[in-house]
Backbone as CSV, one residue per row, in Angstrom:
resi,resn,N_x,N_y,N_z,CA_x,CA_y,CA_z,C_x,C_y,C_z
1,MET,0.847,-1.169,0.000,0.000,0.000,0.000,0.895,1.236,0.000
2,THR,0.458,2.265,-0.679,1.186,3.525,-0.735,0.354,4.610,-0.074
3,TYR,0.981,5.385,0.800,0.322,6.498,1.463,0.906,7.790,0.921
4,GLU,0.070,8.669,0.474,0.524,9.940,-0.063,0.393,11.008,1.007
5,ILE,1.499,11.669,1.266,1.521,12.715,2.285,1.418,14.061,1.588
6,LYS,0.397,14.809,1.929,0.205,16.113,1.305,0.722,17.191,2.255
7,SER,1.740,17.856,1.811,2.323,18.930,2.604,3.101,19.853,1.686
8,ASN,3.194,21.093,2.074,4.003,22.026,1.312,5.248,22.440,2.096
9,MET,5.577,21.674,3.142,6.746,21.955,3.978,7.798,20.862,3.818
10,MET,9.056,21.291,3.825,10.190,20.365,3.760,11.219,20.787,4.794
11,LEU,12.007,19.826,5.246,13.095,20.113,6.174,14.417,19.702,5.538
12,PHE,15.413,20.563,5.646,16.755,20.277,5.176,17.669,20.263,6.393
13,GLU,18.270,19.114,6.667,19.158,19.030,7.827,20.437,19.801,7.546
14,MET,20.891,20.532,8.565,22.101,21.342,8.437,23.216,20.759,9.288
15,ASP,24.413,20.845,8.771,25.612,20.466,9.494,26.035,21.672,10.326
16,ARG,26.047,21.529,11.631,26.383,22.649,12.514,27.768,23.223,12.218
17,THR,28.693,22.362,11.821,30.046,22.853,11.561,30.070,23.773,10.330
18,ALA,29.140,23.600,9.421,29.088,24.432,8.219,28.594,25.846,8.520
19,ILE,27.896,26.007,9.647,27.375,27.330,10.005,27.932,27.804,11.348
20,ALA,29.105,27.322,11.723,29.692,27.647,13.027,29.873,29.152,13.229
21,ASP,30.145,29.884,12.170,30.396,31.325,12.281,29.200,32.175,11.862
22,ILE,28.011,31.594,11.780,26.834,32.332,11.316,26.515,33.477,12.277
23,ALA,26.065,34.587,11.695,25.719,35.769,12.482,24.324,36.248,12.093
24,VAL,23.720,37.013,12.989,22.399,37.572,12.723,22.465,38.370,11.421
25,GLY,21.493,38.129,10.543,21.441,38.809,9.258,22.045,38.006,8.116
26,ASP,22.801,36.940,8.441,23.343,36.064,7.401,22.206,35.271,6.758
27,THR,22.437,34.798,5.542,21.415,34.077,4.786,21.735,32.594,4.699
28,LEU,20.731,31.776,4.942,20.819,30.335,4.718,20.087,30.041,3.414
29,ARG,20.650,29.137,2.618,20.017,28.781,1.351,20.136,27.272,1.167
30,ALA,19.029,26.627,0.801,19.054,25.196,0.488,19.741,25.037,-0.859
31,GLN,20.778,24.220,-0.928,21.589,24.082,-2.133,20.760,23.718,-3.364
32,ASP,19.819,22.816,-3.221,19.030,22.367,-4.368,17.810,23.244,-4.649
33,LEU,17.546,24.202,-3.770,16.430,25.133,-3.962,16.951,26.548,-3.732
34,PRO,17.631,27.127,-4.712,18.299,28.406,-4.492,17.376,29.566,-4.122
35,ASP,16.088,29.474,-4.430,15.184,30.555,-4.042,14.616,30.363,-2.632
36,ALA,15.027,29.307,-1.957,14.565,29.039,-0.589,15.559,29.618,0.396
37,GLU,15.517,30.924,0.569,16.433,31.613,1.467,15.766,31.925,2.794
38,TYR,16.605,31.999,3.836,16.129,32.367,5.158,17.198,33.219,5.828
39,THR,16.800,34.297,6.453,17.737,35.182,7.142,17.807,34.809,8.625
40,TRP,19.020,34.547,9.079,19.297,34.124,10.453,18.956,35.250,11.428
41,THR,18.294,34.898,12.549,17.879,35.891,13.539,18.589,35.662,14.875
42,LEU,18.453,36.636,15.762,18.999,36.500,17.113,18.330,35.324,17.826
43,HIS,17.039,35.175,17.629,16.303,34.051,18.226,16.892,32.718,17.780
44,ASP,17.253,32.610,16.499,17.861,31.377,15.983,19.177,31.086,16.700
45,SER,19.996,32.117,16.903,21.280,31.948,17.589,21.071,31.459,19.014
46,GLN,20.110,32.054,19.709,19.817,31.656,21.088,19.280,30.227,21.137
47,PHE,18.430,29.897,20.193,17.853,28.563,20.087,18.949,27.519,19.881
48,LEU,19.896,27.843,18.997,21.011,26.948,18.692,21.903,26.743,19.917
49,GLU,22.215,27.824,20.624,23.052,27.735,21.822,22.385,26.936,22.934
50,SER,21.081,27.050,23.048,20.336,26.351,24.102,20.168,24.858,23.825
51,ASN,20.438,24.444,22.600,20.259,23.050,22.184,21.501,22.552,21.448
52,PRO,22.632,22.448,22.157,23.906,22.150,21.485,23.997,20.767,20.839
53,ASP,23.192,19.824,21.264,23.279,18.470,20.724,22.116,18.106,19.808
54,ALA,21.198,19.022,19.605,20.018,18.738,18.788,20.354,18.820,17.299
55,ARG,19.588,18.085,16.505,19.721,18.148,15.044,19.044,19.430,14.567
56,LEU,19.657,20.077,13.599,19.223,21.385,13.141,18.730,21.301,11.696
57,PHE,17.566,21.907,11.430,16.952,21.846,10.104,16.517,23.228,9.635
58,LEU,16.615,23.452,8.333,16.035,24.620,7.701,14.648,24.203,7.218
59,LYS,13.628,24.946,7.629,12.251,24.649,7.239,11.914,25.472,5.994
60,VAL,11.447,24.792,4.950,11.172,25.428,3.666,9.730,25.140,3.252
61,GLN,9.066,26.161,2.746,7.688,26.019,2.279,7.643,26.147,0.764
62,LYS,6.876,25.251,0.129,6.640,25.349,-1.318,5.465,26.301,-1.531
63,LEU,5.684,27.302,-2.361,4.656,28.296,-2.644,3.824,27.866,-3.848
64,PRO,2.636,28.425,-4.015,1.766,28.034,-5.129,2.398,28.245,-6.506
65,ASN,3.311,29.203,-6.639,3.927,29.491,-7.935,5.156,28.611,-8.204
66,LYS,5.239,27.492,-7.507,6.320,26.512,-7.660,7.683,27.061,-7.258
67,GLN,7.680,28.066,-6.395,8.911,28.567,-5.801,8.919,28.123,-4.346
68,TYR,10.047,28.357,-3.675,10.208,27.923,-2.296,10.672,29.086,-1.441
69,LYS,10.297,29.044,-0.160,10.639,30.117,0.760,11.144,29.517,2.065
70,GLY,12.272,30.002,2.552,12.773,29.582,3.855,11.878,30.140,4.945
71,MET,11.407,29.278,5.836,10.450,29.692,6.852,11.052,29.802,8.244
72,GLY,12.190,29.169,8.468,12.773,29.241,9.794,13.678,28.054,10.068
73,VAL,14.108,27.992,11.298,14.996,26.934,11.747,14.233,26.070,12.737
74,MET,14.439,24.773,12.646,13.751,23.820,13.522,14.801,22.918,14.147
75,ILE,14.618,22.611,15.406,15.547,21.737,16.115,14.807,20.491,16.578
76,ILE,15.449,19.347,16.379,14.886,18.066,16.844,15.881,17.498,17.870
77,PRO,15.468,17.399,19.124,16.370,16.878,20.155,16.800,15.447,19.852
78,GLU,18.023,15.132,20.220,18.546,13.774,20.045,17.938,12.850,21.081
């Protein structure tokens, strides 16, 4: 049996070492979706510091015009 999941949200896991020097105002971009940009915020930095061992994801939304938009950062505890 096949189950079809309907959603317009995707998560891209990020390597923490790749963004070790990220600063507020810097841009995150999903490599395979270049129009899916997200601007790093102070809240994101605090969230990251408070969860040093959690897996980090960029949350991306598919828009009706077949473009993508970065929606934020999501953390999944280990």
